[in-house]
CSV table of C-alpha atoms in Angstrom, one decimal:
chain,number,residue,atom,x,y,z
A,132,MET,CA,-15.7,-23.4,9.4
A,133,ASN,CA,-19.3,-24.8,8.9
A,134,ILE,CA,-20.3,-22.7,11.9
A,135,ILE,CA,-19.1,-19.5,10.3
A,136,LEU,CA,-21.0,-20.3,7.1
A,137,ALA,CA,-24.2,-21.2,8.9
A,138,LYS,CA,-24.1,-18.0,10.9
A,139,ALA,CA,-23.3,-15.9,7.9
A,140,ILE,CA,-26.2,-17.2,5.9
A,141,ARG,CA,-28.6,-16.1,8.6
A,142,ASP,CA,-27.0,-12.7,9.1
A,143,LYS,CA,-28.3,-9.8,7.0
A,144,ARG,CA,-24.9,-8.0,7.2
A,145,PHE,CA,-23.2,-10.9,5.3
A,146,TRP,CA,-25.6,-10.4,2.3
A,147,VAL,CA,-25.4,-6.6,2.5
A,148,THR,CA,-21.6,-6.5,2.5
A,149,THR,CA,-21.2,-9.0,-0.3
A,150,ALA,CA,-23.9,-7.3,-2.4
A,151,ALA,CA,-22.3,-3.9,-1.9
A,152,VAL,CA,-18.9,-5.0,-3.2
A,153,ALA,CA,-20.6,-6.9,-6.0
A,154,VAL,CA,-22.3,-3.7,-7.1
A,155,LYS,CA,-19.1,-1.9,-6.9
A,156,MET,CA,-17.3,-4.2,-9.3
A,157,GLY,CA,-20.2,-5.5,-11.4
A,158,TYR,CA,-20.8,-2.5,-13.7
A,159,PHE,CA,-19.4,-4.4,-16.7
A,160,GLY,CA,-20.8,-7.7,-15.6
A,161,PHE,CA,-17.5,-8.9,-14.0
A,162,LYS,CA,-15.7,-8.9,-17.3
A,163,TYR,CA,-12.1,-8.4,-16.3
A,164,TYR,CA,-9.7,-6.3,-18.4
A,165,PRO,CA,-6.1,-7.4,-17.7
A,166,LEU,CA,-3.2,-4.9,-17.5
A,167,LEU,CA,0.5,-4.8,-16.9
A,168,ASP,CA,1.8,-7.7,-14.8
A,169,ASP,CA,-1.4,-9.7,-15.3
A,170,TYR,CA,-0.1,-10.8,-18.7
A,171,ILE,CA,3.1,-12.1,-17.2
A,172,GLN,CA,1.8,-13.6,-13.9
A,173,TYR,CA,-1.3,-15.3,-15.3
A,174,GLY,CA,-0.7,-15.4,-19.1
A,175,ILE,CA,2.9,-16.7,-19.0
A,176,TYR,CA,4.0,-18.2,-15.7
A,177,PRO,CA,1.4,-21.0,-15.4
A,178,PHE,CA,2.1,-22.1,-19.0
A,179,ALA,CA,5.8,-22.2,-18.9
A,180,GLU,CA,7.5,-25.7,-19.0
A,181,HIS,CA,8.1,-26.9,-15.5
A,182,PRO,CA,6.9,-23.6,-13.9
A,183,PHE,CA,8.1,-24.5,-10.4
A,184,LYS,CA,11.6,-25.0,-11.5
A,185,ASN,CA,11.8,-22.5,-14.4
A,186,ILE,CA,9.7,-19.7,-12.8
A,187,PHE,CA,9.3,-20.1,-9.1
A,188,LEU,CA,12.9,-21.1,-8.4
A,189,TYR,CA,14.8,-19.7,-11.3
A,190,ILE,CA,13.3,-16.2,-11.2
A,191,GLY,CA,13.4,-16.2,-7.4
A,192,LEU,CA,9.7,-15.9,-6.5
A,193,TYR,CA,10.6,-17.9,-3.4
A,194,ALA,CA,12.4,-14.9,-2.0
A,195,TYR,CA,9.5,-12.5,-2.0
A,196,ARG,CA,5.9,-13.3,-1.2
A,197,PRO,CA,6.4,-17.0,-1.9
A,198,ILE,CA,2.8,-18.1,-1.4
A,199,ALA,CA,1.6,-15.3,-3.8
A,200,GLY,CA,4.1,-16.6,-6.4
A,201,LEU,CA,2.8,-20.2,-6.0
A,202,ALA,CA,-0.8,-19.0,-6.2
A,203,ASP,CA,-0.1,-17.1,-9.5
A,204,ILE,CA,1.1,-20.3,-11.1
A,205,TYR,CA,-1.2,-22.9,-9.6
A,206,LEU,CA,-4.4,-21.0,-8.8
A,207,TRP,CA,-5.1,-17.7,-10.4
A,208,GLY,CA,-3.2,-18.4,-13.6
A,209,ARG,CA,-5.5,-21.3,-14.2
A,210,PHE,CA,-8.3,-18.8,-14.9
A,211,TRP,CA,-6.4,-17.1,-17.8
A,212,GLY,CA,-8.9,-16.6,-20.6
A,213,VAL,CA,-11.7,-16.5,-18.0
A,214,MET,CA,-10.2,-14.0,-15.6
A,215,GLY,CA,-13.7,-12.6,-14.8
A,216,ILE,CA,-14.2,-15.7,-12.7
A,217,ALA,CA,-11.1,-15.0,-10.6
A,218,PHE,CA,-12.2,-11.3,-10.4
A,219,PHE,CA,-15.6,-12.4,-9.1
A,220,ILE,CA,-14.1,-14.8,-6.5
A,221,ILE,CA,-11.6,-12.1,-5.2
A,222,THR,CA,-14.5,-9.5,-5.0
A,223,LEU,CA,-16.5,-12.0,-3.0
A,224,LEU,CA,-13.6,-12.6,-0.6
A,225,HIS,CA,-13.4,-8.9,-0.1
A,226,GLY,CA,-17.0,-8.7,1.0
A,227,ILE,CA,-16.7,-11.7,3.2
A,228,SER,CA,-13.7,-10.3,4.9
A,229,ALA,CA,-15.6,-7.1,5.9
A,230,TYR,CA,-18.3,-9.3,7.4
A,231,LEU,CA,-15.8,-11.4,9.3
A,232,PHE,CA,-14.0,-8.3,10.7
A,233,MET,CA,-17.4,-7.1,12.0
A,234,ILE,CA,-18.1,-10.4,13.6
A,235,VAL,CA,-14.6,-10.4,15.2
A,236,PHE,CA,-15.0,-7.0,16.8
A,237,GLU,CA,-18.5,-7.9,18.0
A,238,LYS,CA,-17.1,-10.9,19.8
A,239,PHE,CA,-15.2,-8.7,22.2
A,240,LYS,CA,-17.9,-6.2,22.7
A,241,ALA,CA,-16.7,-3.6,20.3
A,242,PRO,CA,-19.3,-3.8,17.5
A,243,LEU,CA,-18.8,-2.0,14.1
A,244,GLY,CA,-21.6,-0.6,12.0
A,245,MET,CA,-22.2,-0.3,8.2
A,246,VAL,CA,-20.0,2.8,7.9
A,247,PHE,CA,-17.1,0.4,8.4
A,248,ALA,CA,-18.2,-1.8,5.6
A,249,ALA,CA,-18.9,1.2,3.3
A,250,VAL,CA,-15.5,2.8,3.8
A,251,TYR,CA,-13.5,-0.5,3.9
A,252,LEU,CA,-15.1,-2.0,0.8
A,253,LEU,CA,-16.2,0.9,-1.3
A,254,CYS,CA,-13.8,3.9,-0.8
A,255,PRO,CA,-12.2,4.7,-4.2
A,256,ILE,CA,-8.7,4.8,-2.7
A,257,ASN,CA,-8.8,1.0,-2.6
A,258,PHE,CA,-9.6,0.5,-6.2
A,259,GLU,CA,-6.2,-0.3,-7.7
A,260,GLY,CA,-5.6,-2.9,-5.0
A,261,SER,CA,-9.0,-4.4,-5.1
A,262,TYR,CA,-9.5,-4.5,-8.9
A,263,TRP,CA,-6.1,-5.3,-10.5
A,264,ILE,CA,-5.7,-9.0,-9.9
A,265,SER,CA,-1.9,-8.8,-9.9
A,266,ALA,CA,-2.5,-6.8,-6.6
A,267,SER,CA,-5.8,-8.0,-5.3
A,268,SER,CA,-4.7,-11.7,-5.5
A,269,ARG,CA,-2.2,-10.7,-2.8
A,270,ILE,CA,-3.9,-7.9,-0.9
A,271,VAL,CA,-7.6,-8.8,-0.9
A,272,ALA,CA,-6.9,-12.5,-0.6
A,273,GLY,CA,-4.5,-11.7,2.2
A,274,LEU,CA,-7.1,-9.6,4.0
A,275,PHE,CA,-9.6,-12.4,3.7
A,276,LEU,CA,-7.2,-14.9,5.2
A,277,ALA,CA,-6.3,-12.3,7.9
A,278,SER,CA,-10.0,-12.0,8.8
A,279,LEU,CA,-10.3,-15.8,9.0
A,280,ALA,CA,-7.2,-15.8,11.3
A,281,ALA,CA,-8.8,-13.1,13.5
A,282,TYR,CA,-12.0,-15.0,13.7
A,283,CYS,CA,-10.2,-18.2,14.8
A,284,LEU,CA,-8.1,-16.2,17.3
A,285,ALA,CA,-11.3,-14.7,18.8
A,286,ASP,CA,-12.8,-18.1,18.8
A,287,ASN,CA,-9.7,-19.6,20.6
A,288,LYS,CA,-8.8,-22.0,17.7
A,289,ALA,CA,-5.0,-21.7,17.9
A,290,PHE,CA,-4.1,-24.1,15.1
A,291,PHE,CA,-6.4,-22.6,12.5
A,292,PHE,CA,-5.4,-19.1,13.6
A,293,PHE,CA,-1.7,-20.0,13.0
A,294,ILE,CA,-2.3,-21.5,9.6
A,295,PHE,CA,-4.5,-18.7,8.2
A,296,GLN,CA,-2.2,-16.0,9.5
A,297,PHE,CA,0.9,-17.9,8.2
A,298,THR,CA,-0.6,-18.0,4.7
A,299,ALA,CA,-1.8,-14.4,4.8
A,300,MET,CA,1.6,-13.0,5.8
A,301,PHE,CA,3.4,-14.6,2.8
A,302,LEU,CA,0.9,-13.0,0.4
A,303,TYR,CA,1.6,-9.3,1.3
A,304,GLU,CA,3.8,-7.7,3.9
A,305,GLN,CA,1.3,-5.0,4.8
A,306,VAL,CA,-1.2,-7.8,5.5
A,307,ALA,CA,1.3,-9.5,7.7
A,308,VAL,CA,1.8,-6.3,9.8
A,309,PHE,CA,-1.9,-5.6,9.9
A,310,SER,CA,-2.7,-9.2,11.0
A,311,PHE,CA,0.0,-9.0,13.8
A,312,MET,CA,-1.5,-5.7,15.1
A,313,LEU,CA,-5.1,-7.0,15.0
A,314,SER,CA,-4.0,-10.1,16.8
A,315,LEU,CA,-2.4,-8.1,19.6
A,316,ILE,CA,-5.6,-6.0,19.8
A,317,ILE,CA,-7.8,-9.1,20.1
A,318,ILE,CA,-5.5,-10.7,22.7
A,319,TYR,CA,-5.3,-7.5,24.7
A,320,ARG,CA,-9.1,-7.2,24.6
A,321,THR,CA,-9.9,-10.8,25.4
A,322,LYS,CA,-6.9,-11.4,27.7
A,323,ASN,CA,-6.3,-14.7,26.0
A,324,ARG,CA,-2.5,-14.7,26.4
A,325,LYS,CA,-2.0,-18.3,25.4
A,326,MET,CA,-2.7,-17.2,21.9
A,327,LEU,CA,0.5,-15.2,21.9
A,328,SER,CA,2.4,-18.4,21.2
A,329,PRO,CA,1.2,-19.0,17.7
A,330,LEU,CA,1.3,-15.2,17.0
A,331,PHE,CA,5.0,-14.9,18.1
A,332,ALA,CA,5.7,-18.1,16.1
A,333,ASN,CA,4.5,-16.5,12.9
A,334,ILE,CA,6.3,-13.3,13.7
A,335,PHE,CA,9.5,-15.2,14.2
A,336,ILE,CA,9.0,-17.2,11.0
A,337,ILE,CA,8.5,-14.2,8.7
A,338,VAL,CA,11.4,-12.2,10.3
A,339,LEU,CA,13.7,-15.2,9.9
A,340,TYR,CA,12.4,-15.8,6.3
A,341,TYR,CA,13.2,-12.3,5.1
A,342,ALA,CA,16.5,-12.2,7.0
A,343,VAL,CA,17.5,-15.3,5.0
A,344,PHE,CA,16.0,-14.5,1.6
A,345,SER,CA,15.9,-10.7,1.4
A,346,ARG,CA,19.0,-10.6,-0.8
A,347,MET,CA,18.2,-13.7,-2.9
A,348,GLY,CA,16.4,-14.0,-6.2
A,349,ARG,CA,15.6,-11.3,-8.6
A,350,PHE,CA,13.0,-9.8,-6.3
A,351,GLY,CA,15.2,-9.8,-3.2
A,352,GLY,CA,16.6,-6.3,-4.0
A,353,ARG,CA,13.2,-4.8,-3.0
A,354,ILE,CA,14.0,-5.4,0.6
A,355,SER,CA,16.7,-2.7,1.1
A,356,ARG,CA,16.5,-1.0,4.4
A,357,GLU,CA,16.7,2.7,5.4
A,358,ILE,CA,16.8,4.3,8.8
A,359,ILE,CA,13.6,6.4,8.2
A,360,ASN,CA,12.3,7.0,4.7
A,361,PHE,CA,10.8,10.5,4.9
A,362,ALA,CA,10.1,10.5,1.2
A,363,ALA,CA,7.7,7.6,1.7
A,364,ILE,CA,5.8,9.6,4.4
A,365,LYS,CA,5.3,12.4,1.9
A,366,GLN,CA,4.0,10.0,-0.8
A,367,ILE,CA,1.7,8.3,1.6
A,368,THR,CA,0.2,11.6,2.6
A,369,ARG,CA,-0.4,12.6,-1.0
A,370,LYS,CA,-2.3,9.5,-1.7
A,371,TRP,CA,-4.8,10.2,1.0
A,372,LEU,CA,-5.3,13.7,-0.2
A,373,LEU,CA,-6.2,12.7,-3.8
A,374,THR,CA,-9.6,14.4,-3.7
A,375,ASP,CA,-10.1,14.0,-7.4
A,376,LEU,CA,-10.9,10.3,-6.7
A,377,TYR,CA,-14.1,11.5,-5.1
A,378,THR,CA,-15.0,14.8,-6.8
A,379,ASN,CA,-14.1,14.1,-10.4
A,380,GLY,CA,-14.7,10.4,-10.0
A,381,PHE,CA,-18.3,11.1,-8.8
A,382,ILE,CA,-19.1,13.6,-11.5
A,383,ARG,CA,-17.7,11.4,-14.3
A,384,GLY,CA,-19.2,8.3,-12.9
A,385,LEU,CA,-22.6,9.9,-12.6
A,386,SER,CA,-22.6,10.8,-16.2
A,387,MET,CA,-21.8,7.1,-17.1
A,388,SER,CA,-23.9,5.2,-14.7
A,389,LYS,CA,-27.5,6.3,-15.3
A,390,PRO,CA,-28.9,2.8,-16.0
A,391,TYR,CA,-26.9,1.5,-13.1
A,392,LEU,CA,-28.1,4.2,-10.7
A,393,ILE,CA,-31.1,2.3,-9.6
A,394,LEU,CA,-29.0,-0.6,-8.3
A,395,ILE,CA,-26.5,1.8,-6.7
A,396,ALA,CA,-29.3,3.8,-5.0
A,397,ALA,CA,-30.9,0.6,-3.8
A,398,ILE,CA,-27.8,-0.9,-2.1
A,399,SER,CA,-26.8,2.5,-0.7
A,400,PHE,CA,-30.3,2.8,0.9
A,401,ILE,CA,-30.0,-0.8,2.3
A,402,ILE,CA,-26.6,0.0,3.8
A,403,GLY,CA,-27.9,3.1,5.4
A,404,ALA,CA,-31.0,1.3,6.7
A,405,SER,CA,-28.9,-1.5,8.1
A,406,GLU,CA,-27.0,0.9,10.4
A,407,LYS,CA,-27.7,0.4,14.1
A,408,ASP,CA,-27.3,2.7,17.1
A,409,LYS,CA,-23.9,2.2,18.8
A,410,LYS,CA,-21.8,4.2,21.2
A,411,PHE,CA,-18.6,6.0,20.5
A,412,SER,CA,-15.7,3.9,21.7
A,413,PRO,CA,-12.2,5.3,22.5
A,414,PHE,CA,-10.9,1.7,22.3
A,415,LEU,CA,-12.2,1.4,18.6
A,416,LEU,CA,-10.7,4.8,17.8
A,417,LEU,CA,-7.3,3.8,19.1
A,418,ALA,CA,-7.6,0.3,17.5
A,419,GLY,CA,-8.5,1.9,14.1
A,420,ALA,CA,-5.6,4.4,14.3
A,421,SER,CA,-3.2,1.5,15.1
A,422,LEU,CA,-4.5,-0.6,12.3
A,423,PHE,CA,-4.2,2.3,9.9
A,424,ALA,CA,-0.6,3.2,10.9
A,425,ALA,CA,0.9,-0.3,11.4
A,426,PRO,CA,0.7,-1.4,7.7
A,427,TYR,CA,2.7,1.7,6.6
A,428,LEU,CA,5.6,0.9,9.0
A,429,PRO,CA,7.5,-1.2,6.5
A,430,PHE,CA,7.7,1.7,4.0
A,431,LEU,CA,9.4,3.9,6.6
A,432,PHE,CA,12.4,1.5,6.7
A,433,LEU,CA,12.6,0.5,3.0
A,434,ALA,CA,14.3,2.3,0.2
A,435,GLY,CA,12.3,4.2,-2.5
A,436,ASP,CA,9.4,6.6,-2.5
A,437,ASN,CA,7.2,5.0,-5.1
A,438,ILE,CA,4.2,4.4,-2.9
A,439,SER,CA,1.3,3.3,-5.0
A,440,LEU,CA,-2.4,3.6,-4.3
A,441,ARG,CA,-2.7,-0.2,-3.8
A,442,THR,CA,-0.8,0.3,-0.5
A,443,ALA,CA,-3.8,2.1,0.9
A,444,VAL,CA,-6.1,-1.0,0.8
A,445,VAL,CA,-4.9,-2.5,4.1
A,446,PRO,CA,-4.6,0.7,6.1
A,447,LEU,CA,-8.1,1.6,4.9
A,448,ALA,CA,-9.5,-1.2,7.2
A,449,GLY,CA,-8.1,0.8,10.2
A,450,ALA,CA,-9.4,4.1,8.8
A,451,ALA,CA,-12.9,2.4,8.4
A,452,VAL,CA,-12.8,1.2,12.1
A,453,ALA,CA,-12.0,4.7,13.3
A,454,ALA,CA,-14.5,6.4,11.0
A,455,ASP,CA,-17.3,4.1,12.1
A,456,THR,CA,-16.9,4.8,15.8
A,457,VAL,CA,-16.3,8.6,15.3
A,458,LEU,CA,-19.6,8.8,13.5
A,459,ASN,CA,-21.3,7.3,16.5
A,460,THR,CA,-21.0,10.7,18.0
A,461,VAL,CA,-23.7,11.9,15.5
A,462,LYS,CA,-25.7,8.7,15.6
A,463,ARG,CA,-28.9,10.4,14.5
A,464,PHE,CA,-27.2,11.1,11.1
A,465,LYS,CA,-25.1,8.0,10.8
A,466,PRO,CA,-27.5,5.9,8.7
A,467,PHE,CA,-27.8,8.8,6.3
A,468,ILE,CA,-24.0,9.2,6.2
A,469,ALA,CA,-23.5,5.5,5.6
A,470,GLY,CA,-25.9,5.6,2.7
A,471,LEU,CA,-24.5,8.8,1.2
A,472,LEU,CA,-20.9,7.5,1.4
A,473,SER,CA,-21.9,4.3,-0.3
A,474,PHE,CA,-23.8,6.2,-3.0
A,475,VAL,CA,-20.8,8.5,-3.8
A,476,PHE,CA,-18.2,5.7,-3.6
A,477,LEU,CA,-20.2,3.4,-5.9
A,478,ILE,CA,-20.7,6.0,-8.5
A,479,ALA,CA,-17.0,6.9,-8.4
A,480,ALA,CA,-16.3,3.1,-8.9
A,481,VAL,CA,-18.1,3.3,-12.3
A,482,SER,CA,-15.5,5.9,-13.3
A,483,GLU,CA,-12.6,3.8,-12.1
A,484,LEU,CA,-13.9,0.7,-13.9
A,485,SER,CA,-14.2,2.6,-17.1
A,486,ASP,CA,-10.6,3.8,-16.8
A,487,TYR,CA,-9.3,0.3,-16.4
A,488,LYS,CA,-11.4,-0.9,-19.4
A,489,GLU,CA,-10.1,2.1,-21.5
A,490,ASN,CA,-6.5,1.3,-20.5
A,491,TYR,CA,-6.9,-2.3,-21.6
A,492,LEU,CA,-8.4,-1.2,-25.0
A,493,ILE,CA,-5.5,1.2,-25.6
A,494,ASP,CA,-2.9,-1.5,-24.8
A,495,LYS,CA,-4.8,-3.9,-27.1
A,496,ARG,CA,-4.7,-1.4,-30.0
A,497,ILE,CA,-1.0,-0.7,-29.5
A,498,THR,CA,-0.1,-4.4,-29.3
A,499,GLU,CA,-2.2,-5.2,-32.4
A,500,TYR,CA,-0.5,-2.3,-34.3
A,501,VAL,CA,3.0,-3.4,-33.3
A,502,ALA,CA,2.3,-7.1,-34.2
A,503,ALA,CA,1.0,-6.1,-37.6
A,504,HIS,CA,4.2,-4.2,-38.4
A,505,LEU,CA,6.8,-6.6,-37.2
A,506,ASP,CA,9.0,-8.5,-39.6
A,507,PRO,CA,8.5,-12.2,-38.5
A,508,GLY,CA,12.0,-13.0,-39.8
A,509,ARG,CA,13.8,-10.9,-37.3
A,510,GLU,CA,14.8,-11.8,-33.8
A,511,ASN,CA,13.0,-8.9,-32.1
A,512,ALA,CA,9.7,-9.9,-33.8
A,513,VAL,CA,8.2,-11.2,-30.5
A,514,THR,CA,5.0,-10.1,-28.9
A,515,GLY,CA,3.8,-11.3,-25.6
A,516,ALA,CA,0.4,-11.9,-24.1
């Protein structure tokens, strides 16, 4: 791990990717505005009496993303009251994961450019899953661990590959599928077949785990299978066609971000200037398409059609790989496109951050109003978080 850190510190791309995602999320100075499940997972779970027994076991968190449940109680929940620190850490992990993915592809002679980083980190479709800690603690943290697993796989470190992938796959199912697909791509490209053993061990473990626990606990009912869920396909398509994220988001963000524009313009210019000439790669196009499609596979066999925007974060990595190599066909304009995409995406992020802040303030006003009008003597006079 010290080798990775030493290499990263000397690599300009590490600083550019982490700076880019910091600018994306830093408009309010990394002040975090909790919403929805945050209040339960981080404001209640860690402070319950005997949380392992009364929360993790009793509620049944062990039956669904068990490592995520443990992390809520023993890691992220410890930041309650200063959730901006957790927000900053997760944001940093997101930027580092982009750098690690770039290094991994570079190791087997399929280098990625800054368009990959711009799309993967900054595209507004990933905002719900990268901002909201209830989601990002699973998705972004999972992608970070998946990127570490991929690095160890490419570096032929079987034990660390197994451990990092094992941890990532119990944070979020899409991350598990993504990591499995990326591992197969790396093994195919490097012809390092002995690494199939730890990969298949992890696949066997997670399949066995959900076969045993899928009906247990209060969250087990989420794992209900269908033959093919066509409604999910329709919902997934709709999410990727939400052009308002880019058009209205940009226009609204532009009106809000005037003092911040200098920083946005500067990092966008640096991203564009950091783009290097590379050749179009059919392999990368196919790899990107596979990494985009694979994380959606679970939704095709599960009940329900409520596909949220946060489910786009993991497939976005595949889309970013494909976009990066496709734009190598117009390499003369690629630096400009990388900078322009970054500029548009970062301005739209200001709009998104403002929405989350406003949502928090509305919730706060409602809670304060309800609390002020409750009769403390009645049983229903309870307000949470």
